[in-house]
mmCIF file of C-alpha atoms in Angstrom:
data_model
loop_
_atom_site.group_PDB
_atom_site.id
_atom_site.type_symbol
_atom_site.label_atom_id
_atom_site.label_comp_id
_atom_site.label_asym_id
_atom_site.label_seq_id
_atom_site.Cartn_x
_atom_site.Cartn_y
_atom_site.Cartn_z
ATOM 1 C CA MET G 1 12.150 -14.709 1.932
ATOM 2 C CA LYS G 2 9.599 -15.630 -0.665
ATOM 3 C CA TYR G 3 9.216 -13.924 -3.978
ATOM 4 C CA LYS G 4 6.449 -13.493 -6.549
ATOM 5 C CA SER G 5 6.215 -11.842 -9.965
ATOM 6 C CA LEU G 6 4.972 -8.329 -9.969
ATOM 7 C CA GLY G 7 1.904 -8.599 -12.124
ATOM 8 C CA ASN G 8 2.822 -9.958 -15.585
ATOM 9 C CA THR G 9 6.404 -8.507 -15.412
ATOM 10 C CA ASP G 10 9.685 -10.274 -15.004
ATOM 11 C CA LEU G 11 10.331 -8.428 -11.731
ATOM 12 C CA LYS G 12 10.474 -10.727 -8.695
ATOM 13 C CA VAL G 13 9.419 -8.845 -5.614
ATOM 14 C CA SER G 14 9.582 -9.985 -2.036
ATOM 15 C CA LEU G 15 6.317 -11.271 -0.561
ATOM 16 C CA ILE G 16 6.948 -8.656 2.165
ATOM 17 C CA CYS G 17 7.215 -5.131 0.986
ATOM 18 C CA LEU G 18 8.663 -2.488 3.268
ATOM 19 C CA GLY G 19 6.170 0.303 3.940
ATOM 20 C CA THR G 20 7.643 3.653 4.878
ATOM 21 C CA MET G 21 4.856 6.101 5.709
ATOM 22 C CA THR G 22 5.867 6.611 9.293
ATOM 23 C CA TRP G 23 9.352 7.935 8.386
ATOM 24 C CA GLY G 24 9.598 11.597 9.005
ATOM 25 C CA GLU G 25 6.650 11.633 11.437
ATOM 26 C CA GLN G 26 7.061 8.733 13.933
ATOM 27 C CA ASN G 27 10.451 7.582 12.817
ATOM 28 C CA THR G 28 13.702 9.507 12.412
ATOM 29 C CA GLN G 29 16.122 9.095 9.465
ATOM 30 C CA GLU G 30 18.443 6.983 11.648
ATOM 31 C CA GLU G 31 15.520 4.651 12.390
ATOM 32 C CA ALA G 32 14.538 4.527 8.710
ATOM 33 C CA PHE G 33 18.135 3.594 7.792
ATOM 34 C CA GLU G 34 18.049 0.858 10.376
ATOM 35 C CA GLN G 35 14.774 -0.568 9.005
ATOM 36 C CA MET G 36 15.952 -0.533 5.355
ATOM 37 C CA ASP G 37 19.314 -2.122 6.350
ATOM 38 C CA TYR G 38 17.548 -4.921 8.312
ATOM 39 C CA SER G 39 14.883 -5.487 5.649
ATOM 40 C CA LEU G 40 17.371 -5.709 2.799
ATOM 41 C CA ASP G 41 19.495 -8.171 4.857
ATOM 42 C CA GLN G 42 16.383 -10.375 5.326
ATOM 43 C CA GLY G 43 15.706 -10.524 1.578
ATOM 44 C CA VAL G 44 13.080 -7.724 1.320
ATOM 45 C CA ASN G 45 13.849 -6.213 -2.063
ATOM 46 C CA PHE G 46 10.597 -4.181 -2.483
ATOM 47 C CA PHE G 47 10.134 -0.757 -0.838
ATOM 48 C CA ASP G 48 6.979 1.322 -1.152
ATOM 49 C CA THR G 49 6.725 5.104 -0.624
ATOM 50 C CA ALA G 50 4.803 8.174 -1.915
ATOM 51 C CA GLU G 51 5.425 11.896 -2.472
ATOM 52 C CA LEU G 52 2.852 12.753 0.174
ATOM 53 C CA TYR G 53 4.464 10.632 2.939
ATOM 54 C CA SER G 54 4.817 10.789 5.932
ATOM 55 C CA VAL G 55 1.368 10.011 7.324
ATOM 56 C CA PRO G 56 -0.844 11.661 8.578
ATOM 57 C CA THR G 57 0.104 13.918 5.631
ATOM 58 C CA LYS G 58 0.871 17.578 6.417
ATOM 59 C CA GLU G 59 2.230 20.458 4.432
ATOM 60 C CA THR G 60 5.228 20.481 6.805
ATOM 61 C CA THR G 61 6.142 16.832 6.410
ATOM 62 C CA TYR G 62 5.168 15.577 2.966
ATOM 63 C CA THR G 63 8.163 14.495 0.822
ATOM 64 C CA ARG G 64 10.229 13.736 3.963
ATOM 65 C CA THR G 65 10.012 9.948 3.506
ATOM 66 C CA GLU G 66 11.246 9.997 -0.088
ATOM 67 C CA THR G 67 14.109 12.237 0.966
ATOM 68 C CA MET G 68 15.186 9.795 3.683
ATOM 69 C CA ILE G 69 15.161 6.887 1.185
ATOM 70 C CA GLY G 70 17.187 8.878 -1.235
ATOM 71 C CA ASN G 71 19.727 9.732 1.472
ATOM 72 C CA TRP G 72 20.005 5.999 2.208
ATOM 73 C CA PHE G 73 20.565 5.124 -1.444
ATOM 74 C CA ALA G 74 23.293 7.816 -1.668
ATOM 75 C CA GLU G 75 25.011 6.632 1.520
ATOM 76 C CA ARG G 76 24.750 2.874 0.851
ATOM 77 C CA ASN G 77 25.225 3.041 -2.943
ATOM 78 C CA ASN G 78 22.758 0.171 -3.434
ATOM 79 C CA ARG G 79 19.924 1.534 -5.541
ATOM 80 C CA GLU G 80 20.150 -1.557 -7.830
ATOM 81 C CA LYS G 81 19.335 -3.914 -4.937
ATOM 82 C CA VAL G 82 15.823 -2.413 -4.396
ATOM 83 C CA ILE G 83 12.640 -2.530 -6.416
ATOM 84 C CA LEU G 84 11.328 0.894 -5.716
ATOM 85 C CA ALA G 85 7.668 1.992 -5.761
ATOM 86 C CA THR G 86 6.320 5.512 -5.224
ATOM 87 C CA LYS G 87 3.177 7.407 -5.949
ATOM 88 C CA VAL G 88 1.856 10.671 -7.394
ATOM 89 C CA ALA G 89 -0.795 12.103 -5.084
ATOM 90 C CA GLY G 90 -4.410 12.351 -6.149
ATOM 91 C CA PRO G 91 -6.480 15.548 -5.897
ATOM 92 C CA GLY G 92 -7.568 17.434 -2.754
ATOM 93 C CA LEU G 93 -4.385 18.433 -0.895
ATOM 94 C CA SER G 94 -3.982 22.148 -1.405
ATOM 95 C CA TRP G 95 -0.312 22.165 -0.659
ATOM 96 C CA ILE G 96 0.460 19.666 -3.396
ATOM 97 C CA ARG G 97 0.433 21.545 -6.680
ATOM 98 C CA GLY G 98 -2.703 23.498 -5.717
ATOM 99 C CA GLY G 99 -4.819 20.503 -4.812
ATOM 100 C CA GLY G 100 -6.691 20.139 -8.118
ATOM 101 C CA ASN G 101 -6.588 17.257 -10.538
ATOM 102 C CA GLN G 102 -3.069 15.758 -10.461
ATOM 103 C CA PHE G 103 -2.902 13.265 -13.349
ATOM 104 C CA ASP G 104 -2.525 15.525 -16.333
ATOM 105 C CA ILE G 105 0.888 15.531 -18.029
ATOM 106 C CA ASN G 106 2.115 18.727 -16.317
ATOM 107 C CA ASN G 107 1.326 17.614 -12.826
ATOM 108 C CA ILE G 108 2.643 14.063 -13.341
ATOM 109 C CA THR G 109 5.814 15.495 -14.823
ATOM 110 C CA GLN G 110 6.367 17.791 -11.810
ATOM 111 C CA ALA G 111 5.534 14.962 -9.334
ATOM 112 C CA LEU G 112 7.778 12.457 -11.009
ATOM 113 C CA GLU G 113 10.783 14.806 -11.343
ATOM 114 C CA GLY G 114 10.406 15.721 -7.751
ATOM 115 C CA SER G 115 10.330 12.167 -6.599
ATOM 116 C CA LEU G 116 13.384 11.270 -8.687
ATOM 117 C CA GLN G 117 15.327 14.171 -7.245
ATOM 118 C CA ARG G 118 14.455 13.332 -3.647
ATOM 119 C CA LEU G 119 14.943 9.605 -4.125
ATOM 120 C CA LYS G 120 18.352 10.288 -5.745
ATOM 121 C CA THR G 121 17.652 7.888 -8.568
ATOM 122 C CA ASP G 122 17.258 7.959 -12.312
ATOM 123 C CA TYR G 123 14.217 5.657 -12.454
ATOM 124 C CA ILE G 124 11.204 4.406 -10.494
ATOM 125 C CA ASP G 125 10.373 0.714 -10.831
ATOM 126 C CA LEU G 126 6.650 1.096 -10.126
ATOM 127 C CA TYR G 127 4.951 4.453 -10.341
ATOM 128 C CA GLN G 128 1.455 4.462 -8.890
ATOM 129 C CA LEU G 129 -1.538 6.745 -8.958
ATOM 130 C CA HIS G 130 -2.255 7.249 -5.279
ATOM 131 C CA TRP G 131 -6.031 7.596 -5.504
ATOM 132 C CA PRO G 132 -8.417 8.366 -8.439
ATOM 133 C CA GLU G 133 -9.334 11.826 -9.520
ATOM 134 C CA ARG G 134 -12.886 10.835 -10.262
ATOM 135 C CA SER G 135 -15.645 10.552 -7.576
ATOM 136 C CA THR G 136 -15.746 6.940 -6.617
ATOM 137 C CA ASN G 137 -15.275 4.544 -3.642
ATOM 138 C CA PHE G 138 -11.992 4.639 -1.713
ATOM 139 C CA PHE G 139 -10.645 5.433 1.772
ATOM 140 C CA SER G 140 -13.517 3.437 3.436
ATOM 141 C CA LYS G 141 -16.323 4.668 1.262
ATOM 142 C CA LEU G 142 -18.797 1.938 0.296
ATOM 143 C CA GLY G 143 -22.194 2.035 -1.495
ATOM 144 C CA TYR G 144 -21.402 3.827 -4.742
ATOM 145 C CA LYS G 145 -23.643 6.835 -5.436
ATOM 146 C CA HIS G 146 -22.924 8.642 -8.762
ATOM 147 C CA ASN G 147 -22.059 12.328 -8.477
ATOM 148 C CA ASP G 148 -23.440 14.171 -11.540
ATOM 149 C CA ASN G 149 -21.487 17.286 -10.504
ATOM 150 C CA GLU G 150 -18.130 15.677 -10.011
ATOM 151 C CA GLY G 151 -16.416 17.974 -12.532
ATOM 152 C CA SER G 152 -13.766 17.016 -15.047
ATOM 153 C CA TRP G 153 -10.895 14.566 -14.521
ATOM 154 C CA THR G 154 -7.963 13.342 -16.567
ATOM 155 C CA ALA G 155 -8.948 10.730 -19.142
ATOM 156 C CA PHE G 156 -7.624 7.219 -18.618
ATOM 157 C CA GLU G 157 -6.121 7.298 -22.077
ATOM 158 C CA ASP G 158 -4.218 10.513 -21.386
ATOM 159 C CA ILE G 159 -2.771 9.055 -18.221
ATOM 160 C CA LEU G 160 -1.555 5.987 -20.072
ATOM 161 C CA ALA G 161 -0.049 8.159 -22.826
ATOM 162 C CA THR G 162 1.897 10.114 -20.131
ATOM 163 C CA ALA G 163 3.106 6.816 -18.612
ATOM 164 C CA GLN G 164 4.242 5.726 -22.057
ATOM 165 C CA LYS G 165 6.279 8.956 -22.399
ATOM 166 C CA PHE G 166 8.149 8.364 -19.130
ATOM 167 C CA ILE G 167 8.635 4.641 -19.793
ATOM 168 C CA ASN G 168 10.137 5.541 -23.120
ATOM 169 C CA GLN G 169 12.494 7.938 -21.359
ATOM 170 C CA GLY G 170 13.485 5.247 -18.827
ATOM 171 C CA LYS G 171 12.215 7.261 -15.859
ATOM 172 C CA ILE G 172 9.583 4.709 -14.841
ATOM 173 C CA ARG G 173 9.502 1.031 -15.578
ATOM 174 C CA HIS G 174 5.888 0.109 -14.779
ATOM 175 C CA LEU G 175 2.551 1.731 -13.860
ATOM 176 C CA GLY G 176 0.420 0.869 -10.888
ATOM 177 C CA LEU G 177 -2.815 1.888 -9.272
ATOM 178 C CA SER G 178 -3.870 2.494 -5.652
ATOM 179 C CA ASN G 179 -7.243 2.820 -3.924
ATOM 180 C CA GLU G 180 -8.833 1.745 -7.211
ATOM 181 C CA THR G 181 -12.027 -0.014 -8.137
ATOM 182 C CA PRO G 182 -12.888 -2.733 -10.682
ATOM 183 C CA TYR G 183 -14.226 -0.191 -13.052
ATOM 184 C CA GLY G 184 -11.019 1.820 -13.019
ATOM 185 C CA LEU G 185 -8.773 -1.246 -13.406
ATOM 186 C CA SER G 186 -10.840 -2.580 -16.219
ATOM 187 C CA LYS G 187 -10.782 0.757 -18.120
ATOM 188 C CA TYR G 188 -6.951 0.941 -17.883
ATOM 189 C CA LEU G 189 -6.492 -2.724 -19.019
ATOM 190 C CA ASN G 190 -8.894 -2.387 -21.935
ATOM 191 C CA LEU G 191 -7.307 0.758 -23.245
ATOM 192 C CA SER G 192 -3.855 -0.788 -22.950
ATOM 193 C CA GLU G 193 -4.945 -3.695 -24.961
ATOM 194 C CA LEU G 194 -6.826 -1.651 -27.602
ATOM 195 C CA LYS G 195 -4.214 1.021 -28.117
ATOM 196 C CA ASN G 196 -1.009 -0.651 -27.067
ATOM 197 C CA TYR G 197 -0.447 1.576 -24.104
ATOM 198 C CA PRO G 198 1.615 0.498 -21.035
ATOM 199 C CA ARG G 199 -0.238 -2.142 -18.959
ATOM 200 C CA VAL G 200 -1.102 -1.514 -15.299
ATOM 201 C CA VAL G 201 0.752 -4.234 -13.337
ATOM 202 C CA SER G 202 -0.547 -3.815 -9.750
ATOM 203 C CA VAL G 203 -3.267 -2.397 -7.496
ATOM 204 C CA GLN G 204 -2.358 -1.099 -4.042
ATOM 205 C CA ASN G 205 -5.479 -1.279 -1.895
ATOM 206 C CA PRO G 206 -6.260 -2.115 1.777
ATOM 207 C CA TYR G 207 -6.622 -5.745 2.717
ATOM 208 C CA SER G 208 -6.760 -7.419 6.096
ATOM 209 C CA LEU G 209 -8.730 -9.750 8.280
ATOM 210 C CA ILE G 210 -11.145 -6.877 9.025
ATOM 211 C CA ASN G 211 -11.201 -5.570 5.496
ATOM 212 C CA ARG G 212 -11.679 -8.225 2.866
ATOM 213 C CA THR G 213 -13.606 -6.032 0.412
ATOM 214 C CA TYR G 214 -10.961 -6.579 -2.189
ATOM 215 C CA GLU G 215 -12.243 -10.095 -2.518
ATOM 216 C CA VAL G 216 -15.647 -8.969 -3.835
ATOM 217 C CA GLY G 217 -14.618 -7.775 -7.300
ATOM 218 C CA LEU G 218 -10.945 -7.087 -7.660
ATOM 219 C CA ALA G 219 -9.484 -10.423 -6.477
ATOM 220 C CA GLU G 220 -10.665 -12.256 -9.514
ATOM 221 C CA MET G 221 -9.360 -9.545 -11.810
ATOM 222 C CA SER G 222 -5.977 -9.767 -10.022
ATOM 223 C CA VAL G 223 -5.659 -13.445 -10.697
ATOM 224 C CA ARG G 224 -7.106 -13.641 -14.193
ATOM 225 C CA GLU G 225 -5.415 -10.500 -15.516
ATOM 226 C CA LYS G 226 -2.138 -10.922 -13.606
ATOM 227 C CA VAL G 227 -2.500 -7.517 -11.900
ATOM 228 C CA GLY G 228 -1.616 -8.432 -8.340
ATOM 229 C CA LEU G 229 -2.694 -6.786 -5.046
ATOM 230 C CA LEU G 230 -0.059 -4.898 -3.092
ATOM 231 C CA ALA G 231 -1.910 -5.204 0.226
ATOM 232 C CA TYR G 232 -1.660 -2.143 2.437
ATOM 233 C CA SER G 233 -2.772 -1.826 6.065
ATOM 234 C CA PRO G 234 -2.641 -5.619 6.609
ATOM 235 C CA LEU G 235 -2.721 -5.043 10.354
ATOM 236 C CA ALA G 236 -5.474 -2.437 10.104
ATOM 237 C CA PHE G 237 -3.458 0.459 11.561
ATOM 238 C CA GLY G 238 -2.201 -1.876 14.326
ATOM 239 C CA MET G 239 -5.630 -3.155 15.356
ATOM 240 C CA LEU G 240 -4.579 -6.683 14.289
ATOM 241 C CA SER G 241 -1.473 -6.569 16.418
ATOM 242 C CA GLY G 242 -3.687 -7.004 19.452
ATOM 243 C CA LYS G 243 -2.233 -3.981 21.221
ATOM 244 C CA TYR G 244 -5.552 -2.191 21.506
ATOM 245 C CA LEU G 245 -7.415 -5.171 23.065
ATOM 246 C CA ASN G 246 -9.394 -4.562 26.253
ATOM 247 C CA GLY G 247 -9.422 -0.838 25.691
ATOM 248 C CA GLN G 248 -5.626 -0.486 25.781
ATOM 249 C CA MET G 249 -4.218 2.581 24.100
ATOM 250 C CA PRO G 250 -0.369 2.381 24.278
ATOM 251 C CA GLU G 251 1.637 5.526 24.353
ATOM 252 C CA GLY G 252 3.153 6.384 21.016
ATOM 253 C CA SER G 253 0.779 4.081 19.120
ATOM 254 C CA ARG G 254 -0.820 5.401 15.963
ATOM 255 C CA LEU G 255 -4.321 5.288 17.272
ATOM 256 C CA LYS G 256 -3.185 7.108 20.419
ATOM 257 C CA LEU G 257 -1.566 9.762 18.309
ATOM 258 C CA TYR G 258 -3.834 9.922 15.355
ATOM 259 C CA SER G 259 -7.272 8.432 16.238
ATOM 260 C CA LYS G 260 -9.157 11.277 14.640
ATOM 261 C CA ASN G 261 -7.510 10.771 11.294
ATOM 262 C CA PHE G 262 -8.403 7.063 10.998
ATOM 263 C CA PRO G 263 -11.836 6.434 12.574
ATOM 264 C CA ARG G 264 -12.643 3.460 10.293
ATOM 265 C CA TYR G 265 -10.481 1.109 12.311
ATOM 266 C CA GLN G 266 -12.070 1.898 15.653
ATOM 267 C CA GLY G 267 -15.794 0.913 15.448
ATOM 268 C CA THR G 268 -17.469 -1.573 17.762
ATOM 269 C CA ARG G 269 -17.726 -4.220 15.020
ATOM 270 C CA SER G 270 -13.980 -3.979 14.331
ATOM 271 C CA GLN G 271 -13.126 -4.396 18.023
ATOM 272 C CA LEU G 272 -15.396 -7.427 18.311
ATOM 273 C CA ALA G 273 -13.849 -9.037 15.210
ATOM 274 C CA VAL G 274 -10.330 -8.426 16.533
ATOM 275 C CA GLU G 275 -11.188 -10.104 19.817
ATOM 276 C CA GLU G 276 -12.482 -13.178 17.975
ATOM 277 C CA TYR G 277 -9.431 -13.417 15.710
ATOM 278 C CA TYR G 278 -7.219 -13.037 18.780
ATOM 279 C CA LYS G 279 -8.856 -16.093 20.321
ATOM 280 C CA VAL G 280 -8.088 -18.180 17.221
ATOM 281 C CA ALA G 281 -4.426 -17.073 17.148
ATOM 282 C CA GLN G 282 -3.996 -17.887 20.828
ATOM 283 C CA LYS G 283 -5.671 -21.309 20.413
ATOM 284 C CA HIS G 284 -3.163 -22.219 17.716
ATOM 285 C CA GLY G 285 -0.060 -20.796 19.389
ATOM 286 C CA LEU G 286 0.463 -17.726 17.161
ATOM 287 C CA SER G 287 0.486 -14.052 17.860
ATOM 288 C CA LEU G 288 -2.401 -12.150 16.296
ATOM 289 C CA THR G 289 0.134 -10.250 14.190
ATOM 290 C CA GLN G 290 1.617 -13.514 12.830
ATOM 291 C CA MET G 291 -1.777 -14.970 11.955
ATOM 292 C CA SER G 292 -3.062 -11.758 10.381
ATOM 293 C CA LEU G 293 -0.089 -11.289 8.122
ATOM 294 C CA ALA G 294 0.170 -14.996 7.235
ATOM 295 C CA PHE G 295 -3.488 -14.815 6.062
ATOM 296 C CA VAL G 296 -2.661 -11.981 3.742
ATOM 297 C CA ASN G 297 0.581 -13.708 2.505
ATOM 298 C CA MET G 298 -1.346 -16.896 1.467
ATOM 299 C CA GLN G 299 -3.788 -15.212 -0.924
ATOM 300 C CA ALA G 300 -3.233 -16.034 -4.599
ATOM 301 C CA PHE G 301 -4.226 -12.521 -5.606
ATOM 302 C CA VAL G 302 -1.575 -10.882 -3.416
ATOM 303 C CA ASP G 303 1.749 -10.123 -4.994
ATOM 304 C CA SER G 304 3.220 -8.412 -1.960
ATOM 305 C CA ASN G 305 2.186 -7.558 1.576
ATOM 306 C CA ILE G 306 3.126 -3.987 2.607
ATOM 307 C CA ILE G 307 4.114 -4.030 6.227
ATOM 308 C CA GLY G 308 5.101 -0.901 8.266
ATOM 309 C CA ALA G 309 6.609 -0.581 11.725
ATOM 310 C CA THR G 310 7.802 2.104 14.043
ATOM 311 C CA LYS G 311 10.099 -0.252 16.023
ATOM 312 C CA LEU G 312 12.591 -2.814 14.879
ATOM 313 C CA ASP G 313 11.100 -5.675 16.934
ATOM 314 C CA GLN G 314 7.780 -5.070 15.187
ATOM 315 C CA LEU G 315 9.537 -5.156 11.725
ATOM 316 C CA LYS G 316 11.238 -8.450 12.637
ATOM 317 C CA GLU G 317 7.908 -10.156 13.592
ATOM 318 C CA ASN G 318 6.233 -8.761 10.463
ATOM 319 C CA ILE G 319 8.950 -10.121 8.150
ATOM 320 C CA ASN G 320 8.983 -13.495 9.878
ATOM 321 C CA SER G 321 5.304 -13.933 8.938
ATOM 322 C CA VAL G 322 6.535 -15.378 5.610
ATOM 323 C CA HIS G 323 7.465 -18.531 7.456
ATOM 324 C CA ILE G 324 4.024 -19.007 9.001
ATOM 325 C CA GLU G 325 1.655 -21.536 7.363
ATOM 326 C CA LEU G 326 -2.002 -21.471 8.493
ATOM 327 C CA SER G 327 -3.710 -24.847 8.893
ATOM 328 C CA GLU G 328 -7.041 -25.666 7.240
ATOM 329 C CA GLU G 329 -8.596 -25.608 10.739
ATOM 330 C CA MET G 330 -7.361 -22.089 11.364
ATOM 331 C CA ILE G 331 -8.543 -20.897 7.956
ATOM 332 C CA ALA G 332 -11.957 -22.354 8.589
ATOM 333 C CA GLU G 333 -12.229 -20.623 11.963
ATOM 334 C CA ILE G 334 -11.082 -17.303 10.352
ATOM 335 C CA ASN G 335 -13.643 -17.568 7.687
ATOM 336 C CA ALA G 336 -16.406 -18.377 10.197
ATOM 337 C CA ILE G 337 -15.633 -15.101 12.020
ATOM 338 C CA HIS G 338 -15.551 -13.207 8.761
ATOM 339 C CA GLU G 339 -18.973 -14.632 7.659
ATOM 340 C CA ASN G 340 -20.458 -13.507 10.967
ATOM 341 C CA ASN G 341 -18.860 -10.013 10.876
ATOM 342 C CA PRO G 342 -17.640 -9.281 7.349
ATOM 343 C CA SER G 343 -15.196 -6.443 6.665
ATOM 344 C CA PRO G 344 -16.041 -4.164 9.684
ATOM 345 C CA ALA G 345 -13.209 -1.741 8.807
ATOM 346 C CA PRO G 346 -13.400 -1.132 5.003
#
């Protein structure tokens, strides 16, 4: 395994992070335990979850994933071996504390205490804001249009003050963002510097061969400010595994089960791009999965690549991507495809 510093901290996280969002929906607790055991044995020391998991999120299944991880910690007695990340949900889900703004001190307190209880731990290494309260671009939305009627949202400074409280109490170690924009990240960083608040250490946003929008504004910030990307959906909901090529729709696959929930991965431009990337991988003797993950792994602005799998053989291939080095020729061919069809699945 390879390791990188998490932002500007002294935490060394594995380049591969174990994503967990299928546990409790597509995977049983027994399968979750198997994945965690295998990952830890392979040197993966970084696990990512969220209070709203599993996905697609439902009132009947949210919190299940954290509960499974907590049960594993209790049974294995190995909490200290894992750098653990979880998230407080953003607004909009009525069954999570009423669905309104979630980042005021009362809601974050309730969310954090619930996560600590389910995870059977006294502290969270990285506590993340799952998506912004304000009206902005995330979850495939591009082309910012300001909403004059967006309503109120929790001030950045108040969120940082709340984080400071829980860091002082030892309940969280570091603060991270998710589905965030350059504006949001810059505001948090500036306030931290001006008022000596805790510093954001990471941004968890989507990044893959068919979604390189992170490179436009946030990548430079990640490198210069040492606030690394935790790349999620590096295989674009399985599109970049190649299993949907030629119109295939395998039984039990995510798009077969949940295509209506994730339309952004299924457009014609995405399919065309995947076909072209598949040709490059085949030409150079790699699977599309290996090439796609290796491309994410090599980026200087990426601190960790969050992989998720429903089957153990998928997990093994994903973790093994740390050993794949892409040649200059391959990178040039990948970039040529990107230039012709940039980020078709933002």
